[in-house]
Amino acid sequence: MAGMKTASGDYIDSSWELRVFVGEEDPEAQSVTLRVTGESHIGGVLLKIVEEINRKQDWSDHAIWWEQKRRWLLQTHWTLDKYGILADARLFFGPQHRPVILRLPNRRALRLHTSFSKPLFQTVAAICRLLSIRHPEELSLLRAPEKKEKKKKEKEPEEEVYDLTKVVLAGGVAPTLFRGMPAHFSDSAQTEACYHMLSRPQPPPDPLLLQRLPRPSSLSDKTQLHSRWLDSSRCLMQQGVKAGDVLWLRFKYYSFFDLDPKTDPVRLTQLYEQARWDLLMEEIDCTEEEMMVFAALQYHINKLSQSGEVGEPAAGDMGLEDLDAALNNLEVKLEGSAPSDVLDSLTTIPELKDHLRIFRPRKLTLKGYRQHWVVFKDTTLSYYKSQDEAPGDPIQQLNLKGCEVVPDVNVSGQKFCIKLLVPSPEGMSEIYLRCQDEQQYAQWMAGCRLASKGRTMADSSYASEVQAILAFLSLQRAGGGGGGSGNHPQGPEASAEGLNPYGLVAPRFQRKFKAKQLTPRILEAHQNVAQLSLPEAQLRFIQAWQSLPDFGISYMVVRFKGSRKDEILGIANNRLIRIDLAVGDVVKTWRFSNMRQWNVNWDIRQVAIEFDEHINVAFSCVSASCRIVHEYIGGYIFLSTRERARGEELDEDLFLQLTGGHEAF
Amino acid sequence: MGESNEDIDQMFSTLLGEMDLLTQSLGVDTLPPPDPKPPRAEFNYSVGFKDLNESLNALEDQDLDALMADLVADISEAEQRTIQAQKEFSQNQHHSTPPEASDCRGAASLSYGADTTVVSVSPYEDDLPPPPADPMLDLPLPPPPPEPLSQEEEEAQAKADKIKLALEKLKEAKVKKLVVKVHMDDNSTKSLMVDERQLARDVLDNLFEKTHCDYNVDWCLYEIYPELQIERIFEDHENVVEVLSDWTRDTENKVLFLEKEEKYAVFKNPQNFYLDNKGKKESKETSEKMNARNKESLLEESFCGTSVIVPELEGALYLKEDGKKSWKRRYFLLRASGIYYVPKGKTKTSRDLACFIQFENVNIYYGIQHKMKYKSPTDYCFVLKHPQIQKESQYIKYLCCDDARTLNQWVMGIRIAKYGKTLYDNYQRAVARAGLASRWTNLGTVNAATLTQPSTGPKTGSIQPNGQIPQAAPSVSAVLQEAQRHVGTSKDQKPGLGNQEPGAPREHHRPKSSLPPPPPVRRSSDTCASPAMAPKSKGPGSCSFPAPPEDFLPPPPPPPPEDCELPPPPPDFVPPPPPAADGGSALPPPPPPPPGLCQEATRSSPVVPKRPPVPPKRQENPGLPSSGGGGEQDFMSDLMKALQKRGNVP
């Protein structure tokens, strides 16, 4: 043991004093002083420290952090000499797992303990396991942006921070499901709430907040975000993250492997949220028509998640029960009732008959709406001069199959019109139906919509369609105060909440449209998605997002070798894109599939890439460090090596090999 | 010739009358769901027959014969059903014979699911009132089959049988059929019966069998609108009857059967569509040089992700102005959500784009000779219109490209945006159909190399850069294996499984072509020719077909229980209806297999050499592709699904 002394008190071995601070990096931390030699093992040193502190505590998570060298001393069998530690080393004896606040893709905050000593790649994998997100390799952490105007923001209400610090996840075992959620979430009401936050879509944001939040106004603004990615091969401690810091968890690589609504509720939801915020914050641009579809999906998703219809009800194991139900059903139909009843039930198609006002725009006519007796049966709409003439020939008969149905509604103006564009061999005929009130409108509208898809009002979706229309109308009215007409099943909450359509669209549409213009357009788009279940709707949203031309491109400002101006490099999952900084035009595209190798010169921060046919590209990185660019490229290459057959196992070494390589510098 | 045509004409009308009668009478006791759209169905018939009459003179005799066989089959089926019903199996010792006999006949007559079910179930229904109603009655349990089943199982099975029966009858009563005259590329025509459940793929398969062409993926159904001078390829998943029912009564539109390499061009050379538009210079290099591996990975990337990637396509096109013959040049962009244009004075960023059209309600057509008709700047035009529009209208959009390449890119791009993954599925099905061989030629010669290449591993091993690319294992081998498996399975897979259409065993037709007169193969799935009927109704030169011996005594053992539910797959072709002109009567009809051996014979006959024991689910399938019907449709499809599931259980 180190520290042999003579009687005079002189040390006769080569031991020296090592001072170790206890706790996290803190200048005023308590410290202990040990007598050690160069041959002391780290394990022994740890033991001594604990003895010295002489406090009963679980020290198993503690380890020594060497501040000057910015590294953990984790190899307990290494000696101090091997680490090169001398008496002047500032060492901190602190826990490896520390709390951080994660800002999730859905913008909610979550406090949890995470490892400060493992490479970030493993840390993220552990976080994802805790949150039950598969394929953690697609996610990573970013530093939170520095807040500039701290004073102004102080007014902001304290937001709720979910807490998962107490949850301990058994290692190695795949989380089992319990009561529809991973078992570790079902411990307390608090964690359960946390799981719901993770797995259910959040309500639309406040439109005012949406307008206040900073949005990228140019391509170079969009590069800002990507300068904040943390390094996957180093630990949080090494990257200067402190306990209690806020970090963003985001999907970094836009290559989502094996997305499965059944097994991935949290992953799907968080991905949906990230996509939604991307669109709302105008990180990615879309057209007006596309925005309406996104808005309709958000509206639909929000409605489903509020009404608690999460997941498909008992969609799990059908099979025999299914058959039995069907059999019983048929039995009743065939045996229990007279044949004529069967016929009736199979063939009677509900119809709508009423006085409606009809308007047919024609060239050179000034005629307005005229009252007609209208009969809507099957998918056919017929109208007569009056009810008495109904048995005879109608003035006109229109088969609505394949027609276009456009709502033309102004609730405050009590205008409930349905515009129909009915195809015929000669072209489209346009016709307007004007209903008296919401109820009538909802019924006819629902009928028209079903008919346009070739279905009749006997279809099981008719009732829900009517409800959906009523709900939407009340949504429109909610802006004007009243609400809760009681017509819709969601009760007053949905309408009282006054779902503002502005919360569903990017702010530039708020400026462009009035709310009452927006609502019918969203409603129109909604009719195509109204039948989707929650996971389906989320998946559809993600798919539509992926279909945008600019999807999945991460932008960096770079300067190409031989060029005198800055340009943008876009990195997508299959290609690199050179983009003009000023105009935003694509100058050139290189695909990863043609790439032979890439090199980083860490000294001059230059990335050089060689493609097939001796095409060489080199650029230096301006907005983000070349490490980030390098990691992005390597990460995408890594992701493309994934195969379905290999299951969940991650080849971490390969990832680090592809994305690392700069530790030496 | 004229005379015989008249004969045929007459025969036709009698046949039709007969058939109508039978169907009607049948309809009455088989829960006739009064057709929800009677006017429509009628209308379609009239289109069909009008067409037919018109083309009667033009028809080739052989064609006519095939068609006749179709019709005859229809009638005999109906008749057989009634007969079967009336017969009541008075001869008890023949209990199990009829089903098998009908199977044999099936071998000759291409009966299929529905009909066989009727027969094979009936032995158990001894004391039946009018049989068509039988599904509704609580029947005594069937006699215990050799392999005793538990009571419940039996009950369930009997019930399932009954339900199936009822369902099929319900369905059949409603199945709409159309006689379609298809123009071949050699200017001949063929008439064939298409029922409303058939997709373009089925019709193509049918035509393959009739024409003995190579099974190339480029074969397609093609619709032509002479009046509008537009035409387009039927997508394989489209319902043919649905498309045709949009045509007007007096239409000049035609359906063609021909090879179009545009059909699946994107899958053969994806780089021409996905990697083309950027940098004109290198596009030439890449398009020629891309190897099979890269093509595969490009396809996989574009079509196998969570969402399909629509090729980035933009450029100036000419748009015809409404109602005028003038064309305006505009900058258009293709997105997954539609075609957009850049409004005047705006940029082409997403936020400025104005929507030109979305694809939900329109089909895409090639415009033919619009330079003449509409004074278009070039002849490379495409047209977007609602499928129901048949005449000139302001709602038809005409666009014109600078060159053929651009045109093909736009048309393909729009098809990808409109149909998405379905297009790729169609292609894979077509490839599986065509066999592996054609695919290899399509993809070039690199395949052998890629097969031996390890799936992962650095491409350039010598250098050690910071980041070396482990080649993305672009799953070529996987895809190829897949393809092989496809072919493999489609070879020994039985009809009714996977992508095979009901009642349409395909692969085994090839060996048969060596049989004497090419057997016209029927696929319409709700008809069944009873040989007993066939000779009667056939025209001159009909061959007499030995009816299954009635006096066959020792009844074969009752079919094993599975067979009650799943009768052996009916063989798939009709005995050649003797060609009237070429003295086909001289040819001896293939003898029906001896009834006693029926099941074995059916299976082991040279006709269907590789049939596996009992293809499960076979019967259920004919109903599946049915297009949406009335409200009861949902319920029925639920039931069918449930039954299918059950099909796997016993």
PDB file of N, CA, C and O in Angstrom, chain A residues 285 287 289-290 320 322-323 327 330 335 346 401-402 425-426 428 508 543 546 574 588-589 591 595-597 599-600 658, chain B residues 136 159 163 275 278 282 301 306-307 335 337 340 351 355 386 388 390-391 393 395 463 465-466 468-469 632 645-646:
ATOM      1  N   ASP A 285     -41.191  23.410 -46.545  1.00  0.00           N
ATOM      2  CA  ASP A 285     -42.249  24.126 -47.245  1.00  0.00           C
ATOM      3  C   ASP A 285     -43.191  23.159 -47.931  1.00  0.00           C
ATOM      4  O   ASP A 285     -42.784  22.090 -48.379  1.00  0.00           O
ATOM      5  N   THR A 287     -47.110  23.155 -50.362  1.00  0.00           N
ATOM      6  CA  THR A 287     -48.066  23.992 -51.079  1.00  0.00           C
ATOM      7  C   THR A 287     -49.336  24.117 -50.245  1.00  0.00           C
ATOM      8  O   THR A 287     -49.532  23.422 -49.257  1.00  0.00           O
ATOM      9  N   GLU A 289     -52.372  23.280 -51.029  1.00  0.00           N
ATOM     10  CA  GLU A 289     -53.203  22.070 -51.054  1.00  0.00           C
ATOM     11  C   GLU A 289     -52.654  21.047 -50.074  1.00  0.00           C
ATOM     12  O   GLU A 289     -53.402  20.376 -49.364  1.00  0.00           O
ATOM     13  N   GLU A 290     -51.337  20.953 -50.068  1.00  0.00           N
ATOM     14  CA  GLU A 290     -50.730  19.979 -49.164  1.00  0.00           C
ATOM     15  C   GLU A 290     -50.962  20.383 -47.715  1.00  0.00           C
ATOM     16  O   GLU A 290     -51.251  19.548 -46.855  1.00  0.00           O
ATOM     17  N   LEU A 320     -61.189 -16.862 -35.061  1.00  0.00           N
ATOM     18  CA  LEU A 320     -62.363 -17.704 -34.906  1.00  0.00           C
ATOM     19  C   LEU A 320     -63.546 -16.925 -34.371  1.00  0.00           C
ATOM     20  O   LEU A 320     -64.666 -17.090 -34.829  1.00  0.00           O
ATOM     21  N   ASP A 322     -64.147 -14.044 -34.808  1.00  0.00           N
ATOM     22  CA  ASP A 322     -64.568 -13.296 -35.959  1.00  0.00           C
ATOM     23  C   ASP A 322     -65.571 -14.104 -36.781  1.00  0.00           C
ATOM     24  O   ASP A 322     -66.639 -13.641 -37.140  1.00  0.00           O
ATOM     25  N   LEU A 323     -65.161 -15.316 -37.028  1.00  0.00           N
ATOM     26  CA  LEU A 323     -65.994 -16.180 -37.847  1.00  0.00           C
ATOM     27  C   LEU A 323     -67.300 -16.462 -37.130  1.00  0.00           C
ATOM     28  O   LEU A 323     -68.376 -16.401 -37.718  1.00  0.00           O
ATOM     29  N   LEU A 327     -70.853 -15.829 -38.401  1.00  0.00           N
ATOM     30  CA  LEU A 327     -71.800 -16.924 -38.568  1.00  0.00           C
ATOM     31  C   LEU A 327     -73.108 -16.617 -37.857  1.00  0.00           C
ATOM     32  O   LEU A 327     -74.185 -16.742 -38.424  1.00  0.00           O
ATOM     33  N   LEU A 330     -75.059 -14.133 -39.627  1.00  0.00           N
ATOM     34  CA  LEU A 330     -75.735 -14.626 -40.811  1.00  0.00           C
ATOM     35  C   LEU A 330     -76.885 -15.532 -40.421  1.00  0.00           C
ATOM     36  O   LEU A 330     -77.936 -15.521 -41.037  1.00  0.00           O
ATOM     37  N   GLU A 335     -81.829 -17.382 -40.924  1.00  0.00           N
ATOM     38  CA  GLU A 335     -82.779 -18.301 -40.339  1.00  0.00           C
ATOM     39  C   GLU A 335     -83.828 -17.598 -39.506  1.00  0.00           C
ATOM     40  O   GLU A 335     -84.978 -17.991 -39.465  1.00  0.00           O
ATOM     41  N   LEU A 346     -81.022  -6.207 -46.963  1.00  0.00           N
ATOM     42  CA  LEU A 346     -79.878  -6.168 -47.869  1.00  0.00           C
ATOM     43  C   LEU A 346     -80.037  -5.103 -48.932  1.00  0.00           C
ATOM     44  O   LEU A 346     -79.065  -4.605 -49.460  1.00  0.00           O
ATOM     45  N   LYS A 401     -71.604   9.297 -58.452  1.00  0.00           N
ATOM     46  CA  LYS A 401     -70.391   8.483 -58.344  1.00  0.00           C
ATOM     47  C   LYS A 401     -69.234   9.187 -59.062  1.00  0.00           C
ATOM     48  O   LYS A 401     -69.359   9.565 -60.225  1.00  0.00           O
ATOM     49  N   GLY A 402     -68.176   9.350 -58.357  1.00  0.00           N
ATOM     50  CA  GLY A 402     -67.003   9.975 -58.959  1.00  0.00           C
ATOM     51  C   GLY A 402     -67.080  11.482 -59.023  1.00  0.00           C
ATOM     52  O   GLY A 402     -66.219  12.111 -59.626  1.00  0.00           O
ATOM     53  N   PRO A 425     -70.427  12.077 -69.594  1.00  0.00           N
ATOM     54  CA  PRO A 425     -69.642  11.935 -70.815  1.00  0.00           C
ATOM     55  C   PRO A 425     -69.317  13.270 -71.470  1.00  0.00           C
ATOM     56  O   PRO A 425     -68.272  13.428 -72.090  1.00  0.00           O
ATOM     57  N   GLU A 426     -70.171  14.257 -71.284  1.00  0.00           N
ATOM     58  CA  GLU A 426     -69.951  15.537 -71.960  1.00  0.00           C
ATOM     59  C   GLU A 426     -69.004  16.442 -71.196  1.00  0.00           C
ATOM     60  O   GLU A 426     -68.580  17.468 -71.709  1.00  0.00           O
ATOM     61  N   MET A 428     -68.192  18.072 -67.055  1.00  0.00           N
ATOM     62  CA  MET A 428     -68.665  18.135 -65.680  1.00  0.00           C
ATOM     63  C   MET A 428     -69.887  19.051 -65.632  1.00  0.00           C
ATOM     64  O   MET A 428     -69.883  20.102 -66.251  1.00  0.00           O
ATOM     65  N   ARG A 508     -47.817  31.313 -42.223  1.00  0.00           N
ATOM     66  CA  ARG A 508     -48.025  32.120 -43.430  1.00  0.00           C
ATOM     67  C   ARG A 508     -49.436  31.959 -43.974  1.00  0.00           C
ATOM     68  O   ARG A 508     -49.945  32.843 -44.660  1.00  0.00           O
ATOM     69  N   GLN A 543     -46.278   9.939 -44.160  1.00  0.00           N
ATOM     70  CA  GLN A 543     -46.045   9.626 -45.579  1.00  0.00           C
ATOM     71  C   GLN A 543     -46.168  10.873 -46.440  1.00  0.00           C
ATOM     72  O   GLN A 543     -45.366  11.092 -47.343  1.00  0.00           O
ATOM     73  N   GLN A 546     -43.144  12.791 -46.008  1.00  0.00           N
ATOM     74  CA  GLN A 546     -42.024  12.201 -46.747  1.00  0.00           C
ATOM     75  C   GLN A 546     -42.137  12.442 -48.244  1.00  0.00           C
ATOM     76  O   GLN A 546     -41.153  12.396 -48.959  1.00  0.00           O
ATOM     77  N   ASN A 574     -30.152   9.684 -49.288  1.00  0.00           N
ATOM     78  CA  ASN A 574     -29.554   8.962 -50.412  1.00  0.00           C
ATOM     79  C   ASN A 574     -28.629   9.826 -51.234  1.00  0.00           C
ATOM     80  O   ASN A 574     -28.050   9.370 -52.201  1.00  0.00           O
ATOM     81  N   LYS A 588     -26.353  20.773 -58.084  1.00  0.00           N
ATOM     82  CA  LYS A 588     -25.866  19.447 -58.443  1.00  0.00           C
ATOM     83  C   LYS A 588     -26.246  18.446 -57.361  1.00  0.00           C
ATOM     84  O   LYS A 588     -26.422  18.805 -56.204  1.00  0.00           O
ATOM     85  N   THR A 589     -26.388  17.211 -57.788  1.00  0.00           N
ATOM     86  CA  THR A 589     -26.731  16.157 -56.837  1.00  0.00           C
ATOM     87  C   THR A 589     -25.754  15.001 -56.992  1.00  0.00           C
ATOM     88  O   THR A 589     -25.430  14.608 -58.100  1.00  0.00           O
ATOM     89  N   ARG A 591     -25.228  11.067 -55.566  1.00  0.00           N
ATOM     90  CA  ARG A 591     -25.889  10.019 -54.789  1.00  0.00           C
ATOM     91  C   ARG A 591     -24.879   9.180 -54.016  1.00  0.00           C
ATOM     92  O   ARG A 591     -23.785   8.917 -54.492  1.00  0.00           O
ATOM     93  N   MET A 595     -20.859   6.724 -54.314  1.00  0.00           N
ATOM     94  CA  MET A 595     -19.747   7.250 -53.554  1.00  0.00           C
ATOM     95  C   MET A 595     -18.728   6.152 -53.292  1.00  0.00           C
ATOM     96  O   MET A 595     -19.089   5.018 -52.996  1.00  0.00           O
ATOM     97  N   ARG A 596     -17.476   6.498 -53.424  1.00  0.00           N
ATOM     98  CA  ARG A 596     -16.434   5.512 -53.150  1.00  0.00           C
ATOM     99  C   ARG A 596     -15.862   5.688 -51.755  1.00  0.00           C
ATOM    100  O   ARG A 596     -15.697   4.751 -51.012  1.00  0.00           O
ATOM    101  N   GLN A 597     -15.516   6.879 -51.408  1.00  0.00           N
ATOM    102  CA  GLN A 597     -14.957   7.116 -50.085  1.00  0.00           C
ATOM    103  C   GLN A 597     -15.050   8.584 -49.753  1.00  0.00           C
ATOM    104  O   GLN A 597     -15.245   9.419 -50.632  1.00  0.00           O
ATOM    105  N   ASN A 599     -13.162  11.528 -47.006  1.00  0.00           N
ATOM    106  CA  ASN A 599     -12.094  11.797 -46.053  1.00  0.00           C
ATOM    107  C   ASN A 599     -12.334  13.145 -45.416  1.00  0.00           C
ATOM    108  O   ASN A 599     -12.885  14.041 -46.046  1.00  0.00           O
ATOM    109  N   VAL A 600     -11.910  13.229 -44.179  1.00  0.00           N
ATOM    110  CA  VAL A 600     -12.012  14.517 -43.516  1.00  0.00           C
ATOM    111  C   VAL A 600     -10.616  14.950 -43.130  1.00  0.00           C
ATOM    112  O   VAL A 600      -9.867  14.184 -42.525  1.00  0.00           O
ATOM    113  N   LEU A 658     -17.982   4.441 -38.883  1.00  0.00           N
ATOM    114  CA  LEU A 658     -18.387   5.277 -40.000  1.00  0.00           C
ATOM    115  C   LEU A 658     -18.494   6.745 -39.626  1.00  0.00           C
ATOM    116  O   LEU A 658     -18.343   7.623 -40.469  1.00  0.00           O
TER     117      LEU A 658
ATOM    118  N   MET B 136     -80.795 -21.629 -45.663  1.00  0.00           N
ATOM    119  CA  MET B 136     -81.519 -20.985 -44.587  1.00  0.00           C
ATOM    120  C   MET B 136     -82.082 -21.989 -43.591  1.00  0.00           C
ATOM    121  O   MET B 136     -82.587 -21.621 -42.548  1.00  0.00           O
ATOM    122  N   LYS B 159     -72.269 -25.439 -41.450  1.00  0.00           N
ATOM    123  CA  LYS B 159     -72.787 -24.084 -41.483  1.00  0.00           C
ATOM    124  C   LYS B 159     -71.982 -23.253 -42.477  1.00  0.00           C
ATOM    125  O   LYS B 159     -72.527 -22.511 -43.285  1.00  0.00           O
ATOM    126  N   ILE B 163     -73.293 -21.303 -45.680  1.00  0.00           N
ATOM    127  CA  ILE B 163     -73.126 -19.869 -45.840  1.00  0.00           C
ATOM    128  C   ILE B 163     -72.434 -19.553 -47.143  1.00  0.00           C
ATOM    129  O   ILE B 163     -72.818 -18.668 -47.894  1.00  0.00           O
ATOM    130  N   LEU B 275     -33.142   9.915 -61.997  1.00  0.00           N
ATOM    131  CA  LEU B 275     -31.843  10.593 -61.927  1.00  0.00           C
ATOM    132  C   LEU B 275     -31.603  11.468 -63.132  1.00  0.00           C
ATOM    133  O   LEU B 275     -30.493  11.822 -63.433  1.00  0.00           O
ATOM    134  N   LYS B 278     -31.408  16.370 -63.433  1.00  0.00           N
ATOM    135  CA  LYS B 278     -30.423  17.331 -62.957  1.00  0.00           C
ATOM    136  C   LYS B 278     -29.135  17.249 -63.757  1.00  0.00           C
ATOM    137  O   LYS B 278     -28.521  16.219 -63.848  1.00  0.00           O
ATOM    138  N   GLU B 282     -24.566  14.995 -67.401  1.00  0.00           N
ATOM    139  CA  GLU B 282     -24.204  13.664 -66.937  1.00  0.00           C
ATOM    140  C   GLU B 282     -25.369  12.693 -67.071  1.00  0.00           C
ATOM    141  O   GLU B 282     -25.203  11.505 -66.864  1.00  0.00           O
ATOM    142  N   GLU B 301     -35.295   1.999 -52.971  1.00  0.00           N
ATOM    143  CA  GLU B 301     -35.324   3.279 -52.287  1.00  0.00           C
ATOM    144  C   GLU B 301     -36.594   4.063 -52.658  1.00  0.00           C
ATOM    145  O   GLU B 301     -37.229   4.687 -51.818  1.00  0.00           O
ATOM    146  N   THR B 306     -41.388   3.887 -46.569  1.00  0.00           N
ATOM    147  CA  THR B 306     -42.693   4.133 -45.957  1.00  0.00           C
ATOM    148  C   THR B 306     -43.624   4.781 -46.974  1.00  0.00           C
ATOM    149  O   THR B 306     -44.822   4.548 -46.991  1.00  0.00           O
ATOM    150  N   SER B 307     -43.062   5.642 -47.794  1.00  0.00           N
ATOM    151  CA  SER B 307     -43.895   6.219 -48.851  1.00  0.00           C
ATOM    152  C   SER B 307     -43.112   6.198 -50.155  1.00  0.00           C
ATOM    153  O   SER B 307     -41.890   6.230 -50.162  1.00  0.00           O
ATOM    154  N   ARG B 335     -45.516  17.024 -58.114  1.00  0.00           N
ATOM    155  CA  ARG B 335     -45.336  16.645 -56.708  1.00  0.00           C
ATOM    156  C   ARG B 335     -46.258  15.476 -56.436  1.00  0.00           C
ATOM    157  O   ARG B 335     -47.161  15.196 -57.224  1.00  0.00           O
ATOM    158  N   SER B 337     -48.585  15.354 -54.566  1.00  0.00           N
ATOM    159  CA  SER B 337     -49.961  15.779 -54.344  1.00  0.00           C
ATOM    160  C   SER B 337     -50.622  16.322 -55.610  1.00  0.00           C
ATOM    161  O   SER B 337     -51.807  16.631 -55.580  1.00  0.00           O
ATOM    162  N   TYR B 340     -48.350  21.216 -60.256  1.00  0.00           N
ATOM    163  CA  TYR B 340     -48.407  22.625 -59.881  1.00  0.00           C
ATOM    164  C   TYR B 340     -47.761  23.453 -60.982  1.00  0.00           C
ATOM    165  O   TYR B 340     -46.993  22.940 -61.783  1.00  0.00           O
ATOM    166  N   ARG B 351     -44.025  27.471 -51.607  1.00  0.00           N
ATOM    167  CA  ARG B 351     -45.084  28.336 -51.088  1.00  0.00           C
ATOM    168  C   ARG B 351     -45.753  29.154 -52.182  1.00  0.00           C
ATOM    169  O   ARG B 351     -46.882  29.606 -52.008  1.00  0.00           O
ATOM    170  N   CYS B 355     -51.798  25.188 -57.587  1.00  0.00           N
ATOM    171  CA  CYS B 355     -52.143  23.828 -57.975  1.00  0.00           C
ATOM    172  C   CYS B 355     -52.810  23.828 -59.339  1.00  0.00           C
ATOM    173  O   CYS B 355     -53.744  24.595 -59.592  1.00  0.00           O
ATOM    174  N   HIS B 386     -61.248  13.324 -66.308  1.00  0.00           N
ATOM    175  CA  HIS B 386     -62.048  12.425 -65.488  1.00  0.00           C
ATOM    176  C   HIS B 386     -62.449  11.242 -66.363  1.00  0.00           C
ATOM    177  O   HIS B 386     -62.850  11.436 -67.509  1.00  0.00           O
ATOM    178  N   GLN B 388     -64.950   9.543 -66.662  1.00  0.00           N
ATOM    179  CA  GLN B 388     -66.300   9.498 -67.198  1.00  0.00           C
ATOM    180  C   GLN B 388     -66.514  10.449 -68.366  1.00  0.00           C
ATOM    181  O   GLN B 388     -67.463  10.291 -69.119  1.00  0.00           O
ATOM    182  N   GLN B 390     -66.372  11.756 -71.853  1.00  0.00           N
ATOM    183  CA  GLN B 390     -66.141  11.057 -73.118  1.00  0.00           C
ATOM    184  C   GLN B 390     -66.102  11.999 -74.319  1.00  0.00           C
ATOM    185  O   GLN B 390     -65.777  11.590 -75.419  1.00  0.00           O
ATOM    186  N   LYS B 391     -66.513  13.227 -74.111  1.00  0.00           N
ATOM    187  CA  LYS B 391     -66.571  14.164 -75.237  1.00  0.00           C
ATOM    188  C   LYS B 391     -65.689  15.363 -74.942  1.00  0.00           C
ATOM    189  O   LYS B 391     -65.261  15.564 -73.811  1.00  0.00           O
ATOM    190  N   SER B 393     -64.513  18.717 -73.770  1.00  0.00           N
ATOM    191  CA  SER B 393     -65.043  19.453 -72.633  1.00  0.00           C
ATOM    192  C   SER B 393     -63.960  20.347 -72.069  1.00  0.00           C
ATOM    193  O   SER B 393     -62.769  20.064 -72.205  1.00  0.00           O
ATOM    194  N   TYR B 395     -63.279  20.553 -69.201  1.00  0.00           N
ATOM    195  CA  TYR B 395     -62.699  19.901 -68.037  1.00  0.00           C
ATOM    196  C   TYR B 395     -61.572  18.936 -68.415  1.00  0.00           C
ATOM    197  O   TYR B 395     -60.998  18.296 -67.561  1.00  0.00           O
ATOM    198  N   ILE B 463      -8.011   1.225 -50.114  1.00  0.00           N
ATOM    199  CA  ILE B 463      -7.734   2.458 -49.390  1.00  0.00           C
ATOM    200  C   ILE B 463      -8.394   2.430 -48.025  1.00  0.00           C
ATOM    201  O   ILE B 463      -9.422   1.816 -47.840  1.00  0.00           O
ATOM    202  N   PRO B 465      -9.840   5.119 -45.986  1.00  0.00           N
ATOM    203  CA  PRO B 465     -10.215   6.498 -45.717  1.00  0.00           C
ATOM    204  C   PRO B 465     -10.846   6.577 -44.344  1.00  0.00           C
ATOM    205  O   PRO B 465     -11.082   5.571 -43.697  1.00  0.00           O
ATOM    206  N   ASN B 466     -11.144   7.762 -43.945  1.00  0.00           N
ATOM    207  CA  ASN B 466     -11.803   7.920 -42.656  1.00  0.00           C
ATOM    208  C   ASN B 466     -13.123   7.200 -42.659  1.00  0.00           C
ATOM    209  O   ASN B 466     -13.498   6.552 -41.722  1.00  0.00           O
ATOM    210  N   GLN B 468     -15.184   4.614 -44.785  1.00  0.00           N
ATOM    211  CA  GLN B 468     -15.245   3.780 -45.956  1.00  0.00           C
ATOM    212  C   GLN B 468     -16.655   3.272 -46.057  1.00  0.00           C
ATOM    213  O   GLN B 468     -17.318   3.041 -45.052  1.00  0.00           O
ATOM    214  N   ILE B 469     -17.075   3.099 -47.258  1.00  0.00           N
ATOM    215  CA  ILE B 469     -18.481   2.765 -47.418  1.00  0.00           C
ATOM    216  C   ILE B 469     -18.687   1.282 -47.451  1.00  0.00           C
ATOM    217  O   ILE B 469     -18.245   0.611 -48.367  1.00  0.00           O
ATOM    218  N   GLU B 632     -74.780  -4.483 -48.519  1.00  0.00           N
ATOM    219  CA  GLU B 632     -74.546  -5.828 -48.017  1.00  0.00           C
ATOM    220  C   GLU B 632     -73.147  -6.299 -48.346  1.00  0.00           C
ATOM    221  O   GLU B 632     -72.657  -7.251 -47.806  1.00  0.00           O
ATOM    222  N   LYS B 645     -60.266 -17.294 -43.102  1.00  0.00           N
ATOM    223  CA  LYS B 645     -59.472 -17.609 -41.932  1.00  0.00           C
ATOM    224  C   LYS B 645     -59.777 -19.021 -41.485  1.00  0.00           C
ATOM    225  O   LYS B 645     -58.902 -19.800 -41.167  1.00  0.00           O
ATOM    226  N   ARG B 646     -61.036 -19.306 -41.478  1.00  0.00           N
ATOM    227  CA  ARG B 646     -61.441 -20.610 -41.040  1.00  0.00           C
ATOM    228  C   ARG B 646     -60.861 -21.683 -41.941  1.00  0.00           C
ATOM    229  O   ARG B 646     -60.516 -22.755 -41.518  1.00  0.00           O
TER     230      ARG B 646
END
